[in-house]
Short mmCIF file of C-alpha atoms in Angstrom, two decimals:
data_model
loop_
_atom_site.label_atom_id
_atom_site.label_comp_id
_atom_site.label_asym_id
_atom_site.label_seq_id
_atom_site.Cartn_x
_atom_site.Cartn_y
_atom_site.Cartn_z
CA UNK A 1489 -102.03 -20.21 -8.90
CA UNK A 1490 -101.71 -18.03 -5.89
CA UNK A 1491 -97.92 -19.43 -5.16
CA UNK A 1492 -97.23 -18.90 -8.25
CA UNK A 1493 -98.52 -15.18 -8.40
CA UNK A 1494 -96.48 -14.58 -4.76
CA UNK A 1495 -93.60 -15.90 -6.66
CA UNK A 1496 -93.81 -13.76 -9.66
CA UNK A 1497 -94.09 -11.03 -7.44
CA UNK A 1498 -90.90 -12.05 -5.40
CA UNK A 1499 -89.13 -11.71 -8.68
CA UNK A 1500 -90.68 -8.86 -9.69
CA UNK A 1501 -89.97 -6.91 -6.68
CA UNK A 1502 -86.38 -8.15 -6.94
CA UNK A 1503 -86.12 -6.66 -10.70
CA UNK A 1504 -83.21 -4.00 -11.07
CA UNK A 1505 -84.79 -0.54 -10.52
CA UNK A 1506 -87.93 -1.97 -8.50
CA UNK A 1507 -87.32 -1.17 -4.45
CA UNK A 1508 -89.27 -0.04 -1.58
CA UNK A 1509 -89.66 3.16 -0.57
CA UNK A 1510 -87.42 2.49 2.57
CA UNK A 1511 -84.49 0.39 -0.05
CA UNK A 1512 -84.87 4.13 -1.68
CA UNK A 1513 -84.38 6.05 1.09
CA UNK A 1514 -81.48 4.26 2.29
CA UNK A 1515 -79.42 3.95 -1.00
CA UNK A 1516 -78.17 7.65 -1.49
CA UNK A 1517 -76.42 7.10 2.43
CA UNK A 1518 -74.58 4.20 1.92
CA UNK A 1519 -73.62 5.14 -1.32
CA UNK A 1520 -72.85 8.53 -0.03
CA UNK A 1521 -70.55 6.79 2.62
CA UNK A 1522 -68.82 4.63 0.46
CA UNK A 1523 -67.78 6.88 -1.31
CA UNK A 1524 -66.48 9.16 1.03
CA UNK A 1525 -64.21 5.96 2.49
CA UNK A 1526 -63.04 5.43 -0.84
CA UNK A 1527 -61.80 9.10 -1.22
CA UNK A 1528 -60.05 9.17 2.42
CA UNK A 1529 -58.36 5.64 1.74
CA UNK A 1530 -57.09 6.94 -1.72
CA UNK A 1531 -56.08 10.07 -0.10
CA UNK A 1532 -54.60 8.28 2.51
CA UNK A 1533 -52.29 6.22 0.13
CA UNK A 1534 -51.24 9.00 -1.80
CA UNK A 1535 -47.18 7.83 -2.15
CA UNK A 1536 -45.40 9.38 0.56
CA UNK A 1537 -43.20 7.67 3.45
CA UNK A 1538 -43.13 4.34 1.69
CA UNK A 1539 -46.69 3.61 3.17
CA UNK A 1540 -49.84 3.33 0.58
CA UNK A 1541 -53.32 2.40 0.36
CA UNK A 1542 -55.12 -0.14 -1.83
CA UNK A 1543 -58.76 -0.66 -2.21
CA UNK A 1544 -60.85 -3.09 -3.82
CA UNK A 1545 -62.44 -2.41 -7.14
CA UNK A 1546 -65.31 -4.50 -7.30
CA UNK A 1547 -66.84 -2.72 -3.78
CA UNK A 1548 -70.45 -2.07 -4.43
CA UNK A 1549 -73.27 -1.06 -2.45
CA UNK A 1550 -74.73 -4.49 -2.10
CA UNK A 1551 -72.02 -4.74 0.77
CA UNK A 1552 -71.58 -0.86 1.60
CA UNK A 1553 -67.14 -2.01 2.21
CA UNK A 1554 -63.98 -1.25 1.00
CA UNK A 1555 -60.92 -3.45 1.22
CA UNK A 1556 -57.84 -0.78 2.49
CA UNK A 1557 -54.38 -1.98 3.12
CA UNK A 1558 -50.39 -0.51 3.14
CA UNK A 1559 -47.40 -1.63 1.34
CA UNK A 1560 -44.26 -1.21 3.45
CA UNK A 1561 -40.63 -2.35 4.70
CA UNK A 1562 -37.62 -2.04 6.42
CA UNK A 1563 -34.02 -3.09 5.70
CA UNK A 1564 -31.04 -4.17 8.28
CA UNK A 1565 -27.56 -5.34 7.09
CA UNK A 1566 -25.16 -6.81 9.71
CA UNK A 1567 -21.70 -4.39 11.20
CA UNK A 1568 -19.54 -7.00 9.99
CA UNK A 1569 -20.15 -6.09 6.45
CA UNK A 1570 -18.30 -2.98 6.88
CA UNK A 1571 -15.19 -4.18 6.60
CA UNK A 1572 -11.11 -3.43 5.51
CA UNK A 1573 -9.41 -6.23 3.32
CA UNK A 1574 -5.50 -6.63 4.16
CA UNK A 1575 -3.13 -9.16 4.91
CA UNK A 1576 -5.02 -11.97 7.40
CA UNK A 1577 -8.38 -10.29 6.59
CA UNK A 1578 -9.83 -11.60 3.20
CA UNK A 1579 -12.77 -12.55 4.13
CA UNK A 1580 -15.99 -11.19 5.42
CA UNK A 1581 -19.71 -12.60 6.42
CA UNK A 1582 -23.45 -10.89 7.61
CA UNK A 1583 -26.45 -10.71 7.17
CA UNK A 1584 -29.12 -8.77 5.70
CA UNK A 1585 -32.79 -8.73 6.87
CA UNK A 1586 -36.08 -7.10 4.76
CA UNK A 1587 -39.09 -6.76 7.05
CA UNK A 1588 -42.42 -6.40 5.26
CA UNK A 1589 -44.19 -3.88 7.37
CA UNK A 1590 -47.43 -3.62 5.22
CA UNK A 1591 -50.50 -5.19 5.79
CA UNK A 1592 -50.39 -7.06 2.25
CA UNK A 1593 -48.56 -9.84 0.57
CA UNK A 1594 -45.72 -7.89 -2.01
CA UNK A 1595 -43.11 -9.50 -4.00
CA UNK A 1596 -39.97 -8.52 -3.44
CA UNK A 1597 -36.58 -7.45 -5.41
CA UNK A 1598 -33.24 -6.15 -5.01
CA UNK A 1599 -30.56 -3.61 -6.56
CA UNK A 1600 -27.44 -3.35 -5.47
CA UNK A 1601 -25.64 0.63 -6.44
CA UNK A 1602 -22.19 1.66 -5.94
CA UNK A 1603 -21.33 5.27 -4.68
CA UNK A 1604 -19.57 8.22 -6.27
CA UNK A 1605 -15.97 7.40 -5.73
CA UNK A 1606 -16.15 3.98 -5.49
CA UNK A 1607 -13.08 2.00 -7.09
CA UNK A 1608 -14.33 -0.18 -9.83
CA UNK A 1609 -11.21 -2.23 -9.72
CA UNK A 1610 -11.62 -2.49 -6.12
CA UNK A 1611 -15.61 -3.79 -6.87
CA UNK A 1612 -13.94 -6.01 -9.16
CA UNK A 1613 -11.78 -7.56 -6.89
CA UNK A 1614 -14.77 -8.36 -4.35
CA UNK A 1615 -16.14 -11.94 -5.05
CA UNK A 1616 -19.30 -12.14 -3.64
CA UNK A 1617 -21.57 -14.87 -2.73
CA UNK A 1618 -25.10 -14.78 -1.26
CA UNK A 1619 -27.61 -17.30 0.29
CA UNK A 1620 -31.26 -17.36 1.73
CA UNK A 1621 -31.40 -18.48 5.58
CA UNK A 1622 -33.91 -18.69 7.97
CA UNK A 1623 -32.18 -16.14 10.69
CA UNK A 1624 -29.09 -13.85 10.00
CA UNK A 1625 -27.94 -14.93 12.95
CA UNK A 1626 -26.46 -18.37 11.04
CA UNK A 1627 -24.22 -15.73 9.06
CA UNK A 1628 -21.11 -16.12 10.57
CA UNK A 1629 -17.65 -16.81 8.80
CA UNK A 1630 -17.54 -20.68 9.50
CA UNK A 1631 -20.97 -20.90 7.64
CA UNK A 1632 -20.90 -22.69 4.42
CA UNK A 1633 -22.78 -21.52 1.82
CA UNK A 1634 -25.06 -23.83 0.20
CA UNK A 1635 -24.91 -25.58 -3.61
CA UNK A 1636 -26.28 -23.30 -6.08
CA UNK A 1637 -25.46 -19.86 -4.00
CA UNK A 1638 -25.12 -16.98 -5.81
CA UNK A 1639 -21.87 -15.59 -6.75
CA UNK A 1640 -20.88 -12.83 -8.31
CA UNK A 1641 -18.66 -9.59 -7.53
CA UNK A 1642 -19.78 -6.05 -6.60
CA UNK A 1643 -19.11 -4.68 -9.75
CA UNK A 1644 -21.01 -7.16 -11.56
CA UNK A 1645 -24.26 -7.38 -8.97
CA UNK A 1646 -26.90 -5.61 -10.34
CA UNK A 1647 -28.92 -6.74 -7.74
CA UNK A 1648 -29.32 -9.48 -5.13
CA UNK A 1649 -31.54 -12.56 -6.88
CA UNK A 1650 -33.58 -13.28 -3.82
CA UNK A 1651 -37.31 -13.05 -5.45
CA UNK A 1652 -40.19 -14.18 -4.22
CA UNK A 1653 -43.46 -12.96 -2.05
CA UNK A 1654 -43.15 -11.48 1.49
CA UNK A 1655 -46.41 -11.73 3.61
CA UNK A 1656 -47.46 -9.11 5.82
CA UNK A 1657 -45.21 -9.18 9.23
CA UNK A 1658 -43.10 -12.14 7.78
CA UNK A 1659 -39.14 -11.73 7.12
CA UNK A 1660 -36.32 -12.30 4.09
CA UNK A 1661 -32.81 -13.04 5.42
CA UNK A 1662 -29.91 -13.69 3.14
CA UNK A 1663 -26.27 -13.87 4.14
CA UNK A 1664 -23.55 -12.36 2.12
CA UNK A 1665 -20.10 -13.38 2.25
CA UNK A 1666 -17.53 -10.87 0.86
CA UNK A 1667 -13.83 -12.51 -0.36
CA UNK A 1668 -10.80 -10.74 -2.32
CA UNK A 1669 -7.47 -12.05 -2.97
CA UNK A 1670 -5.20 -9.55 -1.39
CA UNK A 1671 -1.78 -11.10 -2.65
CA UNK A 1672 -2.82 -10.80 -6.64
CA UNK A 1673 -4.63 -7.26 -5.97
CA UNK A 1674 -2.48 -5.71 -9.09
CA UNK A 1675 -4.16 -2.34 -10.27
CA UNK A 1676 -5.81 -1.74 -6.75
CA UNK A 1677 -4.18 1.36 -5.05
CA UNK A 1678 -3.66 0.88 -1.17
CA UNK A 1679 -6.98 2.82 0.88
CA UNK A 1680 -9.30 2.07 -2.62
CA UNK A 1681 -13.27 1.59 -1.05
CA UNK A 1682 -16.23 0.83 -2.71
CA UNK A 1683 -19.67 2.19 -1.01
CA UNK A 1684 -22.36 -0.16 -1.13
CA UNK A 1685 -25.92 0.14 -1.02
CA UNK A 1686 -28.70 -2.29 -1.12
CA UNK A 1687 -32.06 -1.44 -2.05
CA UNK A 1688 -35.09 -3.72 -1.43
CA UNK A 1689 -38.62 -3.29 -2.96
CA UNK A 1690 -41.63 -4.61 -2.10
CA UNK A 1691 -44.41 -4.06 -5.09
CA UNK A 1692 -48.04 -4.91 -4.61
CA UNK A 1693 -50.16 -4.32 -7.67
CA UNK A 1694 -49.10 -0.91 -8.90
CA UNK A 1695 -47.91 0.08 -5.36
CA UNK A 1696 -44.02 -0.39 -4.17
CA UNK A 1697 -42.11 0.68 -1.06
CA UNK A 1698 -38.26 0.40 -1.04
CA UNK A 1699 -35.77 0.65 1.99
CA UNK A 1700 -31.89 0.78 1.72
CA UNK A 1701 -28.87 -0.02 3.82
CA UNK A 1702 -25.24 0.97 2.84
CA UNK A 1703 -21.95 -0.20 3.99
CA UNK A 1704 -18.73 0.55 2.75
CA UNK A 1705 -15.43 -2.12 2.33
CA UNK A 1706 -12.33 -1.09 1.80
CA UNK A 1707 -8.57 -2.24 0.80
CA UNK A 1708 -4.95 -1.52 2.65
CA UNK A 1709 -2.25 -3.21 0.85
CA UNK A 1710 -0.04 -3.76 3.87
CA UNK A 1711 1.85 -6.37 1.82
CA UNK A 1712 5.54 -5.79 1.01
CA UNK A 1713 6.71 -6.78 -2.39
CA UNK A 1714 9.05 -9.60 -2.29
CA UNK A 1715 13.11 -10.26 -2.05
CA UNK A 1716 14.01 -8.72 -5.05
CA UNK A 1717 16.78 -11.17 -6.73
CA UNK A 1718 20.34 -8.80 -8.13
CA UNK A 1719 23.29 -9.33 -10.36
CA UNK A 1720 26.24 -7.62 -10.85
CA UNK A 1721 25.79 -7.33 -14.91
CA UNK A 1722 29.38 -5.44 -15.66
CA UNK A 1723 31.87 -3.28 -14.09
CA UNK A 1724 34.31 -0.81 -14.88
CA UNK A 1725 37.24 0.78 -12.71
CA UNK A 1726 34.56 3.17 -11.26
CA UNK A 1727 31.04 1.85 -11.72
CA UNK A 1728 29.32 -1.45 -11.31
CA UNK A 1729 25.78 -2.06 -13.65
CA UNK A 1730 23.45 -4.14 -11.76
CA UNK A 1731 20.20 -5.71 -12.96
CA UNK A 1732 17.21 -6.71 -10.30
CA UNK A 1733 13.62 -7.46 -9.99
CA UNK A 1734 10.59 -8.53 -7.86
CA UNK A 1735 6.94 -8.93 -7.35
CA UNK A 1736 4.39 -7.23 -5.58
CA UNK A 1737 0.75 -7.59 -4.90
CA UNK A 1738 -0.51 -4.26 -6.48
CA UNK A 1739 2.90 -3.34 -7.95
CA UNK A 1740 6.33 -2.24 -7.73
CA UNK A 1741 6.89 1.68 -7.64
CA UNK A 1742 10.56 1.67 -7.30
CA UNK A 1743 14.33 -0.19 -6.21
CA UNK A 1744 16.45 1.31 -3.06
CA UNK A 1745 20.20 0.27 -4.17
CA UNK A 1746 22.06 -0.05 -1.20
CA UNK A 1747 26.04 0.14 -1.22
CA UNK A 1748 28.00 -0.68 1.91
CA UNK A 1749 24.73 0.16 3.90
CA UNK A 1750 24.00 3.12 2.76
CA UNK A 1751 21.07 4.00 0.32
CA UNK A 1752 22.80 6.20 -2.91
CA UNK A 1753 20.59 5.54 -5.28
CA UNK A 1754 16.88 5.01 -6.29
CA UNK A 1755 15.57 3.71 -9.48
CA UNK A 1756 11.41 4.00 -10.47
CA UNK A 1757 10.03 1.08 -12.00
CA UNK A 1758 9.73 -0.50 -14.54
CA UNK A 1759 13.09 -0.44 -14.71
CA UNK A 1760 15.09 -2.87 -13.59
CA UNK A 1761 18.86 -1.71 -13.97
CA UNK A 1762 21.42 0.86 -12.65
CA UNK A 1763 24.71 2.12 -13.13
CA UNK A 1764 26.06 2.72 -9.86
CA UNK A 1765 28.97 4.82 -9.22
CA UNK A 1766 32.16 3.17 -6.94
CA UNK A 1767 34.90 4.49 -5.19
CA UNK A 1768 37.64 2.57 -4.59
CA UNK A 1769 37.51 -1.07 -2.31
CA UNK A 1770 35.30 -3.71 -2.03
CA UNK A 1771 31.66 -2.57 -1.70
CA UNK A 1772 28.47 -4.42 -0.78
CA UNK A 1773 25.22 -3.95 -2.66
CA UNK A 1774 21.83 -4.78 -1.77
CA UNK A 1775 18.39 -3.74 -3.31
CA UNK A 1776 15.07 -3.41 -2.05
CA UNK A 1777 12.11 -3.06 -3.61
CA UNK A 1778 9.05 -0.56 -2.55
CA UNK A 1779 5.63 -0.12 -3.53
CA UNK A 1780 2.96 2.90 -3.55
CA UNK A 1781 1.50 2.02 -0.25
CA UNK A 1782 5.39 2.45 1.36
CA UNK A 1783 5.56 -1.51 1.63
CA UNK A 1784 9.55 -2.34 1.59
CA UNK A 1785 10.80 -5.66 0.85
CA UNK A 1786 13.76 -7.29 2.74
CA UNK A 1787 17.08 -6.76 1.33
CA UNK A 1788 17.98 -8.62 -1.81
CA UNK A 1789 21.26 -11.11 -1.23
CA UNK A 1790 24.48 -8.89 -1.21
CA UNK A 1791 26.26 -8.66 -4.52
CA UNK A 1792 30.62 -7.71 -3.62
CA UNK A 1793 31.27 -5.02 -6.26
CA UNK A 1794 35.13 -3.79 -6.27
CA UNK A 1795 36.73 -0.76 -8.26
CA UNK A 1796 40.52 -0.37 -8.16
CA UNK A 1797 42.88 2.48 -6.65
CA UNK A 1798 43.67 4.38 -9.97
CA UNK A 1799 47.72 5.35 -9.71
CA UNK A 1800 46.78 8.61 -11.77
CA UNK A 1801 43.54 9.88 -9.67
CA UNK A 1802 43.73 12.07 -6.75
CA UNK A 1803 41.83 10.89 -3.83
CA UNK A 1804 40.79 12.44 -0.73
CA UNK A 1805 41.26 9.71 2.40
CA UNK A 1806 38.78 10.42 4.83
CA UNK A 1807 38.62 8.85 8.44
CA UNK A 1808 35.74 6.64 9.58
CA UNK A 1809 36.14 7.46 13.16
CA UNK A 1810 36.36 10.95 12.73
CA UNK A 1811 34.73 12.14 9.24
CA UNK A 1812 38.06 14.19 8.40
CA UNK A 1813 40.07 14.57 5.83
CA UNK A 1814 44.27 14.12 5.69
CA UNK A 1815 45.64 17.45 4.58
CA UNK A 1816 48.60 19.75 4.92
CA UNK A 1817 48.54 23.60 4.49
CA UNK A 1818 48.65 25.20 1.41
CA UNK A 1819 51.74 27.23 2.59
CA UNK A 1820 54.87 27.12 4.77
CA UNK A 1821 55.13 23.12 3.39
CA UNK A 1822 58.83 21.20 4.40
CA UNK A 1823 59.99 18.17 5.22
CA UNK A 1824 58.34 17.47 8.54
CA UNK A 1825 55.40 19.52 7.92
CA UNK A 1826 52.45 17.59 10.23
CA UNK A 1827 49.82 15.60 8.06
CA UNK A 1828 46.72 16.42 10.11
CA UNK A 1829 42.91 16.10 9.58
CA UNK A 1830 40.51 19.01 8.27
CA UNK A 1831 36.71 19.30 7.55
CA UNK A 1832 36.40 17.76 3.95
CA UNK A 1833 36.69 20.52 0.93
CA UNK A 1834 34.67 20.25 -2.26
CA UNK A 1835 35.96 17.76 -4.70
CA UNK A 1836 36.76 19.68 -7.63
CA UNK A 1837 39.52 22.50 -5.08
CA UNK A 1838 40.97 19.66 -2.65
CA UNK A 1839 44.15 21.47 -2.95
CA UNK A 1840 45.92 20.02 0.44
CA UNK A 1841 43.66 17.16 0.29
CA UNK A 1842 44.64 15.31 -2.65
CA UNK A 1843 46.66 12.20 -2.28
CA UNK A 1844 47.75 9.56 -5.01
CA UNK A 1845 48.09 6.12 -3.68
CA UNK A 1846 49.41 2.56 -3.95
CA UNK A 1847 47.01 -0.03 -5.44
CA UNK A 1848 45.14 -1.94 -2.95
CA UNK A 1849 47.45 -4.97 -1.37
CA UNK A 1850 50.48 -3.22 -2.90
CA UNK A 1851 53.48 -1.26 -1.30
CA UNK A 1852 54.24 2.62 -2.09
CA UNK A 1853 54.43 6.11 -1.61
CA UNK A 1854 51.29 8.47 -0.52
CA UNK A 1855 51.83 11.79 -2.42
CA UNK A 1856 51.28 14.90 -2.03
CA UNK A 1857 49.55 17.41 -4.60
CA UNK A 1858 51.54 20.43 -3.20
CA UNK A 1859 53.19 22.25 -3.62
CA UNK A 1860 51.80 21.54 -7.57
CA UNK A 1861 50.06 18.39 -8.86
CA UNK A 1862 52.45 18.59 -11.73
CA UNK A 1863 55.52 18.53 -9.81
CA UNK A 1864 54.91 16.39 -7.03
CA UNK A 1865 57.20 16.97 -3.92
CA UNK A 1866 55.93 15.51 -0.39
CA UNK A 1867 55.36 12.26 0.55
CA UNK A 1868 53.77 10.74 3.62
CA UNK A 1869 56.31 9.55 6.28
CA UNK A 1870 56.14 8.24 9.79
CA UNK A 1871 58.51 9.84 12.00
CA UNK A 1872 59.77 8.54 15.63
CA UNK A 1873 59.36 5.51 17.50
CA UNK A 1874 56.77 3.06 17.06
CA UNK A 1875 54.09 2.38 18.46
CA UNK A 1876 53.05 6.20 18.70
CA UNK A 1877 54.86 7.74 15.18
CA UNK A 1878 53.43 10.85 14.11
CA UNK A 1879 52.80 11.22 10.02
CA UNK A 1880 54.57 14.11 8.62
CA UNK A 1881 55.74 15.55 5.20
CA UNK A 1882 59.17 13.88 3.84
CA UNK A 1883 60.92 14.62 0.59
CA UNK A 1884 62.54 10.59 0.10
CA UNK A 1885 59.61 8.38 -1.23
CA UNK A 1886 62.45 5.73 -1.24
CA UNK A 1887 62.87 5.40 2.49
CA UNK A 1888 60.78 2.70 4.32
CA UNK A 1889 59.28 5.42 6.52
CA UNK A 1890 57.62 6.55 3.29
CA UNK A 1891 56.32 2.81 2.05
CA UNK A 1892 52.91 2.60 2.38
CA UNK A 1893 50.67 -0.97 2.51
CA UNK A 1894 47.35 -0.33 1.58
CA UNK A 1895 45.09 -3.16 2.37
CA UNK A 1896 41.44 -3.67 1.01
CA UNK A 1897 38.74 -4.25 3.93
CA UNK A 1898 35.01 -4.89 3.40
CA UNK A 1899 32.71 -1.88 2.46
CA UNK A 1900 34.88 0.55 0.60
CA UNK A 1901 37.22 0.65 3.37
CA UNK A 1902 40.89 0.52 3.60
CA UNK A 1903 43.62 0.40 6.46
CA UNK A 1904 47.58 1.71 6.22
CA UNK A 1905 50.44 0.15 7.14
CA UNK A 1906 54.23 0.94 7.35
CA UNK A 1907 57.54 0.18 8.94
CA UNK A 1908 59.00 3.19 9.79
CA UNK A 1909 62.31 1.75 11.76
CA UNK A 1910 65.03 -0.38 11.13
CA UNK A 1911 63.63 -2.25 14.38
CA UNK A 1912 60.85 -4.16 12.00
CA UNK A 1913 57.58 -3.10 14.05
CA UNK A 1914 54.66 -2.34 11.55
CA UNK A 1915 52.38 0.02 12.62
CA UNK A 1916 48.79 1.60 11.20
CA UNK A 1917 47.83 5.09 10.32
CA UNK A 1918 45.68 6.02 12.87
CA UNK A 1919 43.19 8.91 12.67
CA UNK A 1920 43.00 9.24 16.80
CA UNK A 1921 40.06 11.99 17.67
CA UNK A 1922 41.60 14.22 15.42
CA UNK A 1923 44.60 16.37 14.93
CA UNK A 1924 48.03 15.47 13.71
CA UNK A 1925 47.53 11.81 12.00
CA UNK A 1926 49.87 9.54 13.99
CA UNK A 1927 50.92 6.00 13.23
CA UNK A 1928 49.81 3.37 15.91
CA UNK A 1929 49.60 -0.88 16.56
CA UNK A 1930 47.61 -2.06 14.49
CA UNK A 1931 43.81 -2.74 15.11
CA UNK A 1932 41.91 -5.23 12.87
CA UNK A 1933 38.79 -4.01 14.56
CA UNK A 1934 39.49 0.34 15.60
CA UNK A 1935 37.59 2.43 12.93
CA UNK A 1936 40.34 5.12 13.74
CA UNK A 1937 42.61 2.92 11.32
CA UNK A 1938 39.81 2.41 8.67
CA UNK A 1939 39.82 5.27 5.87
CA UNK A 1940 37.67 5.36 2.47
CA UNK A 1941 39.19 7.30 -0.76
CA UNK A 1942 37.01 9.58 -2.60
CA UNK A 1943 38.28 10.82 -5.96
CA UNK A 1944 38.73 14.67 -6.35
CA UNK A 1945 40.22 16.94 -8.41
CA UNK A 1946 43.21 19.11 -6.58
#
């Protein structure tokens, strides 16, 4: 009976509300500190700096303790992410690393946000594809990523799927390998970028901390477009229609026609024909294409274009050596009047300057359009002894001092020959330096005996 009392009474002194004086006394302190803990620890982890505070609900003053921790992290992408796609560099590898700097266990997430500006066809164009490693170190371009990696492109990432929990201290690596297809980049102006920025999150309970790291890849389309192809459609005594196309990796802007080596005309794209004016002679065209990034292709094959001498059109014959014109003076004209060279006049008042000519490969006089294009007078004739004749007015067109061969070279050009002595030497009009035209032996090779014809009106 008396255990059984002194156990009655160990329950009865154990009954909620029933303490000793001294249990009394000490309750109001460590109730009076707990509370104060839990007030600094939640003041503590007010959210601020990424750093928080959690505590344990069930702390009681049977133990007089609160649980306190911080949920926190940092974020460190790899230089070679930053990176310029072009011809040779399509491809890009690093790695990212999130740190969980807290003192708890958080689960961890990812979104992945493009900057203002970015090009969206650009983040298109990206093909991405991202694996979990143990160190980034492993990132490098002759890593293979493994079965079941994920792939996507930047403008389809929402985020990075790498889920899971972090524990304090403990790391996340992931490589991410960054591809485009320069060569079929259509759409994608040359210096496009897209800004990236990564955002991890670590969330304990109601608690998160986030870090971010940006980079920023970018495109130059240092790729020309290629050989364009060209056709000579149709011609006509004085212009040639030509038809032409090519390809380019982002897209043709425009064609460069070419004629004889020199560029006279340009045509924007889409379109892919021109009408090209021709003087008289044999011409060579080429075409080359350009895009917006200044890329120029090589020259297309050469197409030979020819346009006739026209018996009724004045023509001005202008030197290759020198850049003059033949002409006489508008006055004081006779027969032996010199034939000299000038500055070229404007083609509608040639006045002095206007010749008519024998068709190419043919035999005939060079006229004169003074002293009247109506009434034609003067002729070209080569007076004295060959090989150093000088070229002067005459009045006979008949005489063989005053029959011309023109000949057709390559490029618009033509050369002159006569025999102006019963002796049978043929000699070349021959532009010299300049001064009084003179005719000399012939040169296959001298540019002072090479002469284009440009149509004018006298």
């Amino acid at each position: 009976m008396a255990g059984g009392r002194r156990g009655a009474r160990h329950r009865a002194d154990n009954r909620p509300g029933l303490r000793s004086p001294a249990a009394r006394r000490r309750l109001p302190l460590v109730l009076a500190g707990a509370a104060a803990l839990i007030a600094l620890t939640a003041f503590a982890g007010l959210p601020g700096g990424g750093s928080y505070a959690l505590w344990n609900g069930a702390a009681s003053s049977n133990g007089g303790t609160v649980t306190g921790g911080t949920v926190s992290l940092t974020e460190t992408m790899g230089p070679t992410l930053a990176f310029t796609f072009r011809s040779g560099q399509t491809t890009t590898t690093g790695g990212v690393v999130v740190t969980n700097t807290g003192t708890v266990t958080s689960s961890l997430s990812s979104v992945v946000t493009l900057g203002s500006g970015s090009s969206s066809a650009l983040a298109r164009a990206i093909g991405i594809t991202v694996w979990p490693v143990a160190s980034v170190a492993s990132c490098t371009a002759a890593a293979t990523a493994p079965s079941g990696a994920y792939t996507s492109t930047w403008a389809s990432a929402a985020g990075i799927p790498l889920t899971g929990t972090i524990a304090p201290g403990a790391t996340s690596a992931y490589c991410i390998r960054s591809a485009m297809n320069v060569a079929s980049a259509s759409g994608i102006a040359g210096g496009s970028a897209v800004a990236l920025t990564i955002t991890s999150v670590v969330t304990a309970g109601t608690w998160t901390s986030s870090a971010s790291v940006s980079s920023t890849q970018s495109f130059t389309d240092d790729i020309a477009p290629a050989t364009p192809t060209l056709s000579l459609t149709s011609s006509t005594a004085t212009s040639a229609t030509l038809a032409f196309s090519s390809t380019d990796n982002v897209g043709v802007t425009s064609y460069r026609i070419a004629r004889d080596g020199v560029t006279v005309a340009s045509v924007a794209a889409p379109a892919t024909t021109a009408t090209l004016p021709l003087p008289p002679g044999d011409h060579t065209v080429t075409v080359t294409a350009a895009d917006a990034a200044g890329n120029v292709s090589a020259a297309s094959t050469p197409v030979t274009v020819s346009a006739p001498i026209v018996s009724t059109t004045w023509y001005e014959v202008v030197s290759a050596a020198t850049g003059l014109c033949a002409a006489v003076p508008a006055t004081g004209l006779g027969s032996g009047t010199a034939v000299s060279q000038t500055a070229c006049v404007a083609t509608t008042a040639a006045g002095g300057q206007a010749w008519t000519l024998p068709a190419a490969n043919t035999t005939g006089a060079v006229t004169s359009s003074r002293p009247s294009p109506t009434s034609p007078l003067y002729y070209w004739s080569a007076a004295g002894s060959p090989p150093n004749a000088l070229v002067q007015l005459g009045i006979n067109a008949g005489q063989t001092r005053a029959q011309w061969t023109t000949t057709a070279l390559v490029n618009g050009l033509f050369r002159f020959a006569v025999t102006p002595s019963a002796n049978g030497t043929t000699v070349c009009l021959d532009a010299g330096t300049g001064g009084q035209l003179r005719a000399a032996t012939c040169s296959a090779t001298a540019a002072s005996q090479q002469f284009s014809l440009v149509a004018v009106t006298p």
